[in-house]
PDB file of C-alpha atoms in Angstrom:
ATOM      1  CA  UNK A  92       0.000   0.000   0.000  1.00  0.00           C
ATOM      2  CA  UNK A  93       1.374   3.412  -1.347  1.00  0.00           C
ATOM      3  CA  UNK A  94       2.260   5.925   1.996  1.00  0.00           C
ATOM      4  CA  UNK A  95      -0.732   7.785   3.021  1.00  0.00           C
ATOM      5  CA  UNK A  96      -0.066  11.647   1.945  1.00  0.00           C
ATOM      6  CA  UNK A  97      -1.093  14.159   4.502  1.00  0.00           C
ATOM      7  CA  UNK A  98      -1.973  17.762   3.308  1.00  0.00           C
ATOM      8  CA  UNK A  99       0.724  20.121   4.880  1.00  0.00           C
ATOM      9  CA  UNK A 100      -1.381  23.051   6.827  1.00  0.00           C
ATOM     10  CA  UNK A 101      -0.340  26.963   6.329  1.00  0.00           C
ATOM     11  CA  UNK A 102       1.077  26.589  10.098  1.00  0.00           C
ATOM     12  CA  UNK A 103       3.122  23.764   9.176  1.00  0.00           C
ATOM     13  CA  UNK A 104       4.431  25.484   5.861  1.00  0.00           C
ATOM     14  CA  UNK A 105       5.089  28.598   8.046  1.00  0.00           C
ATOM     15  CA  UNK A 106       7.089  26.811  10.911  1.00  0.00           C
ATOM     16  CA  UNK A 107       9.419  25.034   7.945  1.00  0.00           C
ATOM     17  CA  UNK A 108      10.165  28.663   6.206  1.00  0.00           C
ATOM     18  CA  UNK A 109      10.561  30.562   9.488  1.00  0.00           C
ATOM     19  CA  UNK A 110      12.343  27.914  11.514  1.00  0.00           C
ATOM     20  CA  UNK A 111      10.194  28.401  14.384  1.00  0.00           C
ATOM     21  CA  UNK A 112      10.346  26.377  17.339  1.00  0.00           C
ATOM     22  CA  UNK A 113       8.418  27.988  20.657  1.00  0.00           C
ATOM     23  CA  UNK A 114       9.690  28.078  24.016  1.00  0.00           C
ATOM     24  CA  UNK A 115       7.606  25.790  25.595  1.00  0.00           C
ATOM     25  CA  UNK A 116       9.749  25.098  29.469  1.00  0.00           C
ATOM     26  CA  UNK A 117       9.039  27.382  31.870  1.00  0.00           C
ATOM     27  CA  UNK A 118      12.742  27.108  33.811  1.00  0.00           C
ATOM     28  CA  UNK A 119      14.079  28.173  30.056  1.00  0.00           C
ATOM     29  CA  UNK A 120      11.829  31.404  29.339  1.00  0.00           C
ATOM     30  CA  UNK A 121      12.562  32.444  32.987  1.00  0.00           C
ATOM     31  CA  UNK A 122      16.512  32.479  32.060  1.00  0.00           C
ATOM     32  CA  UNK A 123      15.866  33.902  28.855  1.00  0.00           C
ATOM     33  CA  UNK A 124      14.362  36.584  31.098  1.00  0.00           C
ATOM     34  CA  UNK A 125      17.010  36.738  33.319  1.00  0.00           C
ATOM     35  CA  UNK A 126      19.990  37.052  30.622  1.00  0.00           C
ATOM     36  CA  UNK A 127      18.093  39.661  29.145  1.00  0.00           C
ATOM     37  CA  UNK A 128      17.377  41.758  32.373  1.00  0.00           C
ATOM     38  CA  UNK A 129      15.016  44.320  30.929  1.00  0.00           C
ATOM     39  CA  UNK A 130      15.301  47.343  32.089  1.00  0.00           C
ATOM     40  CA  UNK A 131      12.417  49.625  33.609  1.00  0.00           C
ATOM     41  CA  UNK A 132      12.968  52.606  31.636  1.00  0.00           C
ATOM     42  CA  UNK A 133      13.809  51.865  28.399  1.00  0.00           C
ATOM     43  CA  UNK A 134      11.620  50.348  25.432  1.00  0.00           C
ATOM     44  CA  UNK A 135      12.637  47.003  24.624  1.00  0.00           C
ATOM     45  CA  UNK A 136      11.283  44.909  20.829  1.00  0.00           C
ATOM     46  CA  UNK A 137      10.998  41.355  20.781  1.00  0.00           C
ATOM     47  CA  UNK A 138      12.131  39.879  17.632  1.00  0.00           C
ATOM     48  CA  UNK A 139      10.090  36.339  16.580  1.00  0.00           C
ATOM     49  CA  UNK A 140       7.341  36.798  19.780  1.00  0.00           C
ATOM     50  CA  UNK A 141       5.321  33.804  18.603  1.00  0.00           C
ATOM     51  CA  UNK A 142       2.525  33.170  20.968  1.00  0.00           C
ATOM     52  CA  UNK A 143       3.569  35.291  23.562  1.00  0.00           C
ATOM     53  CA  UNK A 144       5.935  32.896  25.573  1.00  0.00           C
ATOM     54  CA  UNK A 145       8.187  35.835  26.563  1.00  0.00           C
ATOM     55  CA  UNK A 146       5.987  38.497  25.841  1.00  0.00           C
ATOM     56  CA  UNK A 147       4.170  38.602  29.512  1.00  0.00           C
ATOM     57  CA  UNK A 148       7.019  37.998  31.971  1.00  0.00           C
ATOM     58  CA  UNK A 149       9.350  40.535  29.592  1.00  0.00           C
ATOM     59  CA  UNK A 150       6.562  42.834  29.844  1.00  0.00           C
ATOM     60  CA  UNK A 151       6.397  42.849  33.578  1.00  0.00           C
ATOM     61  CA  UNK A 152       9.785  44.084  33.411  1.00  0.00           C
ATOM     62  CA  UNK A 153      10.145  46.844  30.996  1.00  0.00           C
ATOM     63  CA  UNK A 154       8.235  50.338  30.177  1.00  0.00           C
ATOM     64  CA  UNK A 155       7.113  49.422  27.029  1.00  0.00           C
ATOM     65  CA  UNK A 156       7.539  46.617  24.672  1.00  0.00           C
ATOM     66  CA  UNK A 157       7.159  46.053  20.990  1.00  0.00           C
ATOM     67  CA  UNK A 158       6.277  42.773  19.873  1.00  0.00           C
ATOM     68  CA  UNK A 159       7.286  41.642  16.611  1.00  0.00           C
ATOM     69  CA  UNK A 160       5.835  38.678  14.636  1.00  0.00           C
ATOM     70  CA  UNK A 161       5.452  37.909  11.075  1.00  0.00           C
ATOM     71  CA  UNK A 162       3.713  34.811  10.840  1.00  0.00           C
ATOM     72  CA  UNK A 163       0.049  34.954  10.933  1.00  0.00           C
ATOM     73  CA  UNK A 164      -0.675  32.098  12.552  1.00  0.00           C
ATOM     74  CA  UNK A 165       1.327  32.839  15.879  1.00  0.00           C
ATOM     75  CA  UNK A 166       0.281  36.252  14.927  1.00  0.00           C
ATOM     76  CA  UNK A 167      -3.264  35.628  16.069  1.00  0.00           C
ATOM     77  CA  UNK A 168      -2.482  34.208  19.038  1.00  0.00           C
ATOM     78  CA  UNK A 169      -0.202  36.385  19.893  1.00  0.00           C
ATOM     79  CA  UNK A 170      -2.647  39.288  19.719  1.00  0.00           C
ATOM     80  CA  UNK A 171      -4.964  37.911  21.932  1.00  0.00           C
ATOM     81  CA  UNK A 172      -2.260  38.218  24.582  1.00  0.00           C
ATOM     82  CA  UNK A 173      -1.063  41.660  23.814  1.00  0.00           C
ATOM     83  CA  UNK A 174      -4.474  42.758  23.866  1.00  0.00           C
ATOM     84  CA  UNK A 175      -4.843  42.022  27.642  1.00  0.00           C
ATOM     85  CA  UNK A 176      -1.040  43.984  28.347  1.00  0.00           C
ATOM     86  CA  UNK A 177      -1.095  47.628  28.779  1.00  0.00           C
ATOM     87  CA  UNK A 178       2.297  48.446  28.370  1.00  0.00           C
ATOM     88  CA  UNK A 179       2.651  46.157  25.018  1.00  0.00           C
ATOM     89  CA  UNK A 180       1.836  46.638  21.045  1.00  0.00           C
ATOM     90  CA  UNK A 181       1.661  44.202  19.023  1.00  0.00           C
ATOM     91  CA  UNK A 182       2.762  44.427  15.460  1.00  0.00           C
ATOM     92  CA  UNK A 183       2.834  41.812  12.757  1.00  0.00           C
ATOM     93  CA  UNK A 184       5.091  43.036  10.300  1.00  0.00           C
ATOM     94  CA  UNK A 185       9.092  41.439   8.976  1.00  0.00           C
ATOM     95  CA  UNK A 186      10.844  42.796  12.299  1.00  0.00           C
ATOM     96  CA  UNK A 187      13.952  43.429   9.745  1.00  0.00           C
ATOM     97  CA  UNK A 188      12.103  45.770   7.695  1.00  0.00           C
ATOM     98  CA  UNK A 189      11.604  48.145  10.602  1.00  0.00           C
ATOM     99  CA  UNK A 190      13.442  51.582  11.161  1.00  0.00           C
ATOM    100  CA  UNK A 191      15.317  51.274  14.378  1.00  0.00           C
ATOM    101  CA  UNK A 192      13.812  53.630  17.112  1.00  0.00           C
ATOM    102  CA  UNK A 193      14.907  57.545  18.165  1.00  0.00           C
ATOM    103  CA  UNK A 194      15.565  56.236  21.747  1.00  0.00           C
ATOM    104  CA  UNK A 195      17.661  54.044  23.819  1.00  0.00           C
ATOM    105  CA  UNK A 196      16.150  50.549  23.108  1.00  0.00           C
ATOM    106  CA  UNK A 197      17.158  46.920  23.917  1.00  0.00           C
ATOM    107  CA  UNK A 198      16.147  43.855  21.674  1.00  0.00           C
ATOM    108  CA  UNK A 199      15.299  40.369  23.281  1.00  0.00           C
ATOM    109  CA  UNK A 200      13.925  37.341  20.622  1.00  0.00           C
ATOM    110  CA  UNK A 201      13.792  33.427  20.254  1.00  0.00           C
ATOM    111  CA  UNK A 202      14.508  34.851  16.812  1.00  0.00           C
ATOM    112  CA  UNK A 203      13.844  31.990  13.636  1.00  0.00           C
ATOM    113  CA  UNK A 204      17.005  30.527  13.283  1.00  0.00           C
ATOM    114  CA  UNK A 205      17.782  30.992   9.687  1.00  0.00           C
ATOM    115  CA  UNK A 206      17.356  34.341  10.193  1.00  0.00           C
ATOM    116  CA  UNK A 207      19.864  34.828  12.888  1.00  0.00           C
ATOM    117  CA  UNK A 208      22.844  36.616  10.612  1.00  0.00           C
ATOM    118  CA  UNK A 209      20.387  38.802   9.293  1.00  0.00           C
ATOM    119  CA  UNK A 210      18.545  39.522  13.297  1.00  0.00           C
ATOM    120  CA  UNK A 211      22.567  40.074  14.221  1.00  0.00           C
ATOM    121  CA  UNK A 212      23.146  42.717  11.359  1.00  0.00           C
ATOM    122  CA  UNK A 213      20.292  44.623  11.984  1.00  0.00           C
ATOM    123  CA  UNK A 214      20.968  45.451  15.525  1.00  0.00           C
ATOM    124  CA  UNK A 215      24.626  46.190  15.136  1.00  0.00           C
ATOM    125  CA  UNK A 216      23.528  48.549  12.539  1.00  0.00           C
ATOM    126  CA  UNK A 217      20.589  50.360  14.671  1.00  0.00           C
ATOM    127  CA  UNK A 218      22.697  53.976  16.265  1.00  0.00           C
ATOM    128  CA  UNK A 219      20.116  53.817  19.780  1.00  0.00           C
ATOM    129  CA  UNK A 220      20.325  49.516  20.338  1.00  0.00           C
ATOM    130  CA  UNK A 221      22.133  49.270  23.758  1.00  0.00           C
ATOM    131  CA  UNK A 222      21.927  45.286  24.170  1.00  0.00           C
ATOM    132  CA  UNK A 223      20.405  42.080  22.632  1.00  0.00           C
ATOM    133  CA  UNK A 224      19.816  38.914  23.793  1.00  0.00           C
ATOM    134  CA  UNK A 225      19.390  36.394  20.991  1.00  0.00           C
ATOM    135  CA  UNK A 226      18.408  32.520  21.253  1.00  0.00           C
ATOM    136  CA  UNK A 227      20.195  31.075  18.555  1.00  0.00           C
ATOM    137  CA  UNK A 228      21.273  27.669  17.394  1.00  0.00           C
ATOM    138  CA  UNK A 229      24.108  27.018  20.466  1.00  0.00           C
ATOM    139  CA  UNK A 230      27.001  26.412  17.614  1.00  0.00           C
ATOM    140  CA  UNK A 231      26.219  30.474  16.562  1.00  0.00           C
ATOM    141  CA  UNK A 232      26.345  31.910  19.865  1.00  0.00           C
ATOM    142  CA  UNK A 233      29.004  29.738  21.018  1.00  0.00           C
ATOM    143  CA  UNK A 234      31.131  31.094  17.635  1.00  0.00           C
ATOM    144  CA  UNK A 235      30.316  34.141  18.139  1.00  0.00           C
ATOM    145  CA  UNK A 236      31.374  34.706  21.441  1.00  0.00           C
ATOM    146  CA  UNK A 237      34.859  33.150  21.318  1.00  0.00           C
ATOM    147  CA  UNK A 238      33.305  29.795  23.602  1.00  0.00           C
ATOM    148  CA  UNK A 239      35.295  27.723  21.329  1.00  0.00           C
ATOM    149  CA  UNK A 240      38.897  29.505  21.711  1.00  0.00           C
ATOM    150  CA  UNK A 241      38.222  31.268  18.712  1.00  0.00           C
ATOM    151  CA  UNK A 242      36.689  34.102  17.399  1.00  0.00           C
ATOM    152  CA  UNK A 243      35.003  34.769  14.197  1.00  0.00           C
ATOM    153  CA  UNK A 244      35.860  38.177  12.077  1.00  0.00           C
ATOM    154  CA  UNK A 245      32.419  39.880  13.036  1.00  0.00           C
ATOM    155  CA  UNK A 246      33.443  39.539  16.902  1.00  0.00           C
ATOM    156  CA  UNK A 247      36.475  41.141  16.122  1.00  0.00           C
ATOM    157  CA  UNK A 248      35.120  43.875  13.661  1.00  0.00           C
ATOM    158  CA  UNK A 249      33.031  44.540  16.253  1.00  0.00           C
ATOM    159  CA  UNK A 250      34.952  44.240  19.548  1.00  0.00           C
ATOM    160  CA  UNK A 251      35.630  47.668  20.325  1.00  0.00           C
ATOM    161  CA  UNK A 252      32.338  48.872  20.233  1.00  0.00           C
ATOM    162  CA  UNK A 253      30.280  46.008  21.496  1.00  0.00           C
ATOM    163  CA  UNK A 254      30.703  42.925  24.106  1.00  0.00           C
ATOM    164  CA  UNK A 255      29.881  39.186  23.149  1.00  0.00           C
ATOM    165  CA  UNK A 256      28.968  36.157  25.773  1.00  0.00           C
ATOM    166  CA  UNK A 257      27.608  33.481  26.286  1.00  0.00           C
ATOM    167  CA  UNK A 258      25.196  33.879  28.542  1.00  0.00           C
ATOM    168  CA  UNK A 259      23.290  30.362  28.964  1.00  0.00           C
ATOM    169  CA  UNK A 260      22.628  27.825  27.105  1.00  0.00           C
ATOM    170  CA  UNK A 261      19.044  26.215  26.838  1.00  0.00           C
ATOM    171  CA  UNK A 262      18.340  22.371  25.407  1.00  0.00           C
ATOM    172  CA  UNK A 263      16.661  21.187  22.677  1.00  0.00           C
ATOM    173  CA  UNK A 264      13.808  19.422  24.582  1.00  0.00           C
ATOM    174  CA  UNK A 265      12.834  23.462  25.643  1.00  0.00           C
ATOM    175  CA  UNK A 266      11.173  24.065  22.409  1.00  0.00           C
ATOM    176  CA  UNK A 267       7.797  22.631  20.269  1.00  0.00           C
ATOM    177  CA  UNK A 268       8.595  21.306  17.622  1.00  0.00           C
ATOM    178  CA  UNK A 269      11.550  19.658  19.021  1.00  0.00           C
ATOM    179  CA  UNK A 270      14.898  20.916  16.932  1.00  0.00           C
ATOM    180  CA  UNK A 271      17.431  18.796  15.837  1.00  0.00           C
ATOM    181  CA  UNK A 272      19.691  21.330  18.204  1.00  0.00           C
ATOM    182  CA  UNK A 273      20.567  23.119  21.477  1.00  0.00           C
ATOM    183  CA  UNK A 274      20.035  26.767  21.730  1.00  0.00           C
ATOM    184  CA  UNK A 275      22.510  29.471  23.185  1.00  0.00           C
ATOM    185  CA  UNK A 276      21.673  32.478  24.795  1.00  0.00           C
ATOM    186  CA  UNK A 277      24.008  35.204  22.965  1.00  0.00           C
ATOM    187  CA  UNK A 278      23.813  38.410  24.836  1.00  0.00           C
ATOM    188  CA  UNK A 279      25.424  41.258  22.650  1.00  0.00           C
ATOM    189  CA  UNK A 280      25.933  44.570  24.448  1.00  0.00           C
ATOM    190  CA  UNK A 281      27.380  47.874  23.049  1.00  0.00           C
ATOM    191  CA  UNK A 282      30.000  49.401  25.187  1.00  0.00           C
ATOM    192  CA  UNK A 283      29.506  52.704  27.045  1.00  0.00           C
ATOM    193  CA  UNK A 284      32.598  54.400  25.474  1.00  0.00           C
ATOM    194  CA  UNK A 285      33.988  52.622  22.703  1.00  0.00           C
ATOM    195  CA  UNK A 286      37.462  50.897  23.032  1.00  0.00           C
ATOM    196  CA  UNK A 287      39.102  52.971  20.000  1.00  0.00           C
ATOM    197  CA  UNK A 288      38.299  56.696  19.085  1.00  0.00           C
ATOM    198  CA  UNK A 289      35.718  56.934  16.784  1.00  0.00           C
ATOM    199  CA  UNK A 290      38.179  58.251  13.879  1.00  0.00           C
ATOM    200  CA  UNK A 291      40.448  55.004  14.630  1.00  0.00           C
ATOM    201  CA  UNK A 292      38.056  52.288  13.608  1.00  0.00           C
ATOM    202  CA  UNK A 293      38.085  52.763  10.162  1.00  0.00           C
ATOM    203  CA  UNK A 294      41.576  52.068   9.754  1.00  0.00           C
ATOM    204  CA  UNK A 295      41.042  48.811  13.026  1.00  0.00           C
ATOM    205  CA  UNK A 296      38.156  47.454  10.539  1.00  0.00           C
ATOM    206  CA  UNK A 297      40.647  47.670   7.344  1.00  0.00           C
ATOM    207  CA  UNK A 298      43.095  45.697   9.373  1.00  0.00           C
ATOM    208  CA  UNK A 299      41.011  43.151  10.756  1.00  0.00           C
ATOM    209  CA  UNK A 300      39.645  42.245   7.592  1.00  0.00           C
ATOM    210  CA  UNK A 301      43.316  41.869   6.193  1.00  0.00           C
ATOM    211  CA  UNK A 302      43.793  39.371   8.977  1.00  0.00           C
ATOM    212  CA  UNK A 303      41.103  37.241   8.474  1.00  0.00           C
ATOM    213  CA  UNK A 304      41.489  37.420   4.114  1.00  0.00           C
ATOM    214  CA  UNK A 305      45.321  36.971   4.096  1.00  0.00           C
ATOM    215  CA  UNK A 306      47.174  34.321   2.784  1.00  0.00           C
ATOM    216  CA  UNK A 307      49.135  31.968   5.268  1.00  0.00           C
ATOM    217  CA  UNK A 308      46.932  30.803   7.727  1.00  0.00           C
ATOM    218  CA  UNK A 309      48.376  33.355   9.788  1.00  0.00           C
ATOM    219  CA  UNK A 310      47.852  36.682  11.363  1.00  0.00           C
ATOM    220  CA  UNK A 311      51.182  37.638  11.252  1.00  0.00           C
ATOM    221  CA  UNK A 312      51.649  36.133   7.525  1.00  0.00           C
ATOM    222  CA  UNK A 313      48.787  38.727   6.468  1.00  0.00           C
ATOM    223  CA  UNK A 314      49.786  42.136   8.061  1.00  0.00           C
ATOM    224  CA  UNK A 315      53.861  41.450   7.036  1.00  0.00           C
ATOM    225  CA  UNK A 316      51.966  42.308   3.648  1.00  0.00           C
ATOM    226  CA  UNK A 317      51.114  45.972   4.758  1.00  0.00           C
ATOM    227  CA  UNK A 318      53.484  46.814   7.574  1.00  0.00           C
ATOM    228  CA  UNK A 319      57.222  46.906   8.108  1.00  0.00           C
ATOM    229  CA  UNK A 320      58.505  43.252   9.097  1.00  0.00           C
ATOM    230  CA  UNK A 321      61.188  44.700  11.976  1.00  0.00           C
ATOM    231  CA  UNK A 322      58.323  46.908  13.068  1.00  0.00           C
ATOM    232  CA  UNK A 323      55.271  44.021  13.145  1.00  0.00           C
ATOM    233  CA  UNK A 324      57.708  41.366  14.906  1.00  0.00           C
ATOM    234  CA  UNK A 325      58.353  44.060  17.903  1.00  0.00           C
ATOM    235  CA  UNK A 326      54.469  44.201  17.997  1.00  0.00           C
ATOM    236  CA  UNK A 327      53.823  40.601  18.045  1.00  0.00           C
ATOM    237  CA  UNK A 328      56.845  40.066  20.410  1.00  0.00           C
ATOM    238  CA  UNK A 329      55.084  42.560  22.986  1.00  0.00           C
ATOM    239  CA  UNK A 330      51.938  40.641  22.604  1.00  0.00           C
ATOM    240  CA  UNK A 331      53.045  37.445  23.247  1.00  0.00           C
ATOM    241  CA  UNK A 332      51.675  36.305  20.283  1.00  0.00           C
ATOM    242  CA  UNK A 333      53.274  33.161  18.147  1.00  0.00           C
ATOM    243  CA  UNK A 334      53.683  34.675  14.192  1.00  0.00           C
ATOM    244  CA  UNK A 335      52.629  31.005  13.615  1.00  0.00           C
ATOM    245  CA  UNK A 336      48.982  31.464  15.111  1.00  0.00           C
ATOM    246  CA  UNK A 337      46.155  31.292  12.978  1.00  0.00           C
ATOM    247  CA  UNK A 338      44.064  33.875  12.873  1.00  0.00           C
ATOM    248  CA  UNK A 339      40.722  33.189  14.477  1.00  0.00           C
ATOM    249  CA  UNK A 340      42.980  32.051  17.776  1.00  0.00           C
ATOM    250  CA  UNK A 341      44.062  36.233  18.137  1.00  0.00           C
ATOM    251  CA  UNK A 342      42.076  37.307  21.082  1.00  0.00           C
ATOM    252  CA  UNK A 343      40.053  40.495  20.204  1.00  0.00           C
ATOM    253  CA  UNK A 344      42.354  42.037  23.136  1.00  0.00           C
ATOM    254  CA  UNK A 345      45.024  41.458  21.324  1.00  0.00           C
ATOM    255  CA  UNK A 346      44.156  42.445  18.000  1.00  0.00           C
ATOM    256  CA  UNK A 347      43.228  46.029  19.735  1.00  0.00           C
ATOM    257  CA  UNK A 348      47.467  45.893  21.336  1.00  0.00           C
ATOM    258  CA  UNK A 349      48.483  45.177  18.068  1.00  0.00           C
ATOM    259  CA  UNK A 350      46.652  47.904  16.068  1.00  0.00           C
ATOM    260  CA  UNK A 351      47.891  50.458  18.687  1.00  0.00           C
ATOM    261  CA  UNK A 352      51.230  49.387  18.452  1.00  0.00           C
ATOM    262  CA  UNK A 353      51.529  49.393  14.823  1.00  0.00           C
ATOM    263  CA  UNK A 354      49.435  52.449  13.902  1.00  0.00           C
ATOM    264  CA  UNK A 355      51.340  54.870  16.856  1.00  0.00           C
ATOM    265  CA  UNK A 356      52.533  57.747  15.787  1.00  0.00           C
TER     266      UNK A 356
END
């Protein structure tokens, strides 16, 4: 007998394209809520809401909140729950289509996995974001903030201006539908003064991404390229830094030494 065909229903078509998978454990929503410890006077968006999982205890915490959702079918739901929330509007529009707010704001999201990068870009990118805490597939956050002894080129492209951890990590069995993954709790937070001046990144950004598109495997094998030899062995002698080490195993503290010892006047 031929495999019985079951019709696929718009919820099912909508969890596939948006890779969503709902907090559904209470102990993991409360340290969701924890890591992201909203603040009383600032507005805070939630990226991916769903059906409101984080929505009311987030709420309870914040002065306003914005809750994002593009997917009808949680959409619904998740009005039903705004509706009863005073301090909360719902809106069910592509949360990466939206202008960034005026003000101060913080983002917190079980955002849809395959849109993570894009979730990541956005807020880097928004002037007034402060902090965002992201639950993302464990292997991103874990990259991202240098869990595995290495560190990716956006951390480092980034590092003087914004902070990357780790801040908990929440297991597969959490969510419905059940992913084939663990989740990580990235919590990205921009810095109150920046680690550079403002008219030094440019030139930091141009020489991390010579790093991390040289030839040699190496850091050192990449800047000897654009920068005296005599002059980058000092600098990597004062770091304590092996010219054999590959890139991604610089720590971002180190890349910030080495810029100011090779770019002082």
């Amino acid at each position: 007998m031929a495999p019985r065909r079951t019709r696929a229903t718009e919820r099912d078509r909508s969890r596939r394209v948006l890779s969503q998978n709902f907090l559904a454990d209470p102990a993991a929503i409360a340290r969701m809520v924890h890591a992201a410890r909203p603040r009383p006077d600032r507005l805070l968006l939630e990226v991916g809401a769903g059906r409101g999982q984080l929505t009311r205890p987030l709420a309870a915490r914040c002065r306003h909140l914005t809750a994002y959702e593009v997917d009808p079918a949680a959409g619904a739901e998740l009005a039903r729950v705004c509706a009863a929330l005073p301090n909360v509007t719902h809106r069910q529009v592509d949360f990466l289509t939206v202008t960034p707010p005026p003000e101060e704001f913080d983002v917190v999201g079980n955002i849809p996995w395959s849109l993570t990068s894009a979730v990541v870009r956005w807020c880097l990118a928004a002037p007034n974001l402060r902090a965002a805490t992201l639950l993302t597939q464990v292997e991103y956050a874990r990259r991202r903030s240098g869990d595995y002894g290495r560190w990716s080129r956006l951390t480092v492209l980034t590092w003087p201006e914004f902070g990357w951890r780790l801040a908990g990590r929440v297991p597969r069995t959490s969510f419905r539908p059940v992913p084939g993954v663990d989740a990580g709790i990235l919590r990205v937070e921009r810095r109150p003064e920046p680690l550079l001046a403002a008219s030094a990144l440019p030139a930091y950004r141009r020489m991390v991404e010579i790093g991390f598109d040289g030839v040699g495997g190496s850091l050192a094998a990449s800047l000897a390229r654009h920068h005296p030899r005599a002059r980058l062995a000092a600098a990597l002698r004062a770091i304590r830094l092996d010219p054999a080490t590959p890139v991604g195993h610089v720590w971002p503290e180190q890349w910030l030494v080495l810029f100011r010892l090779l770019h002082a006047r």
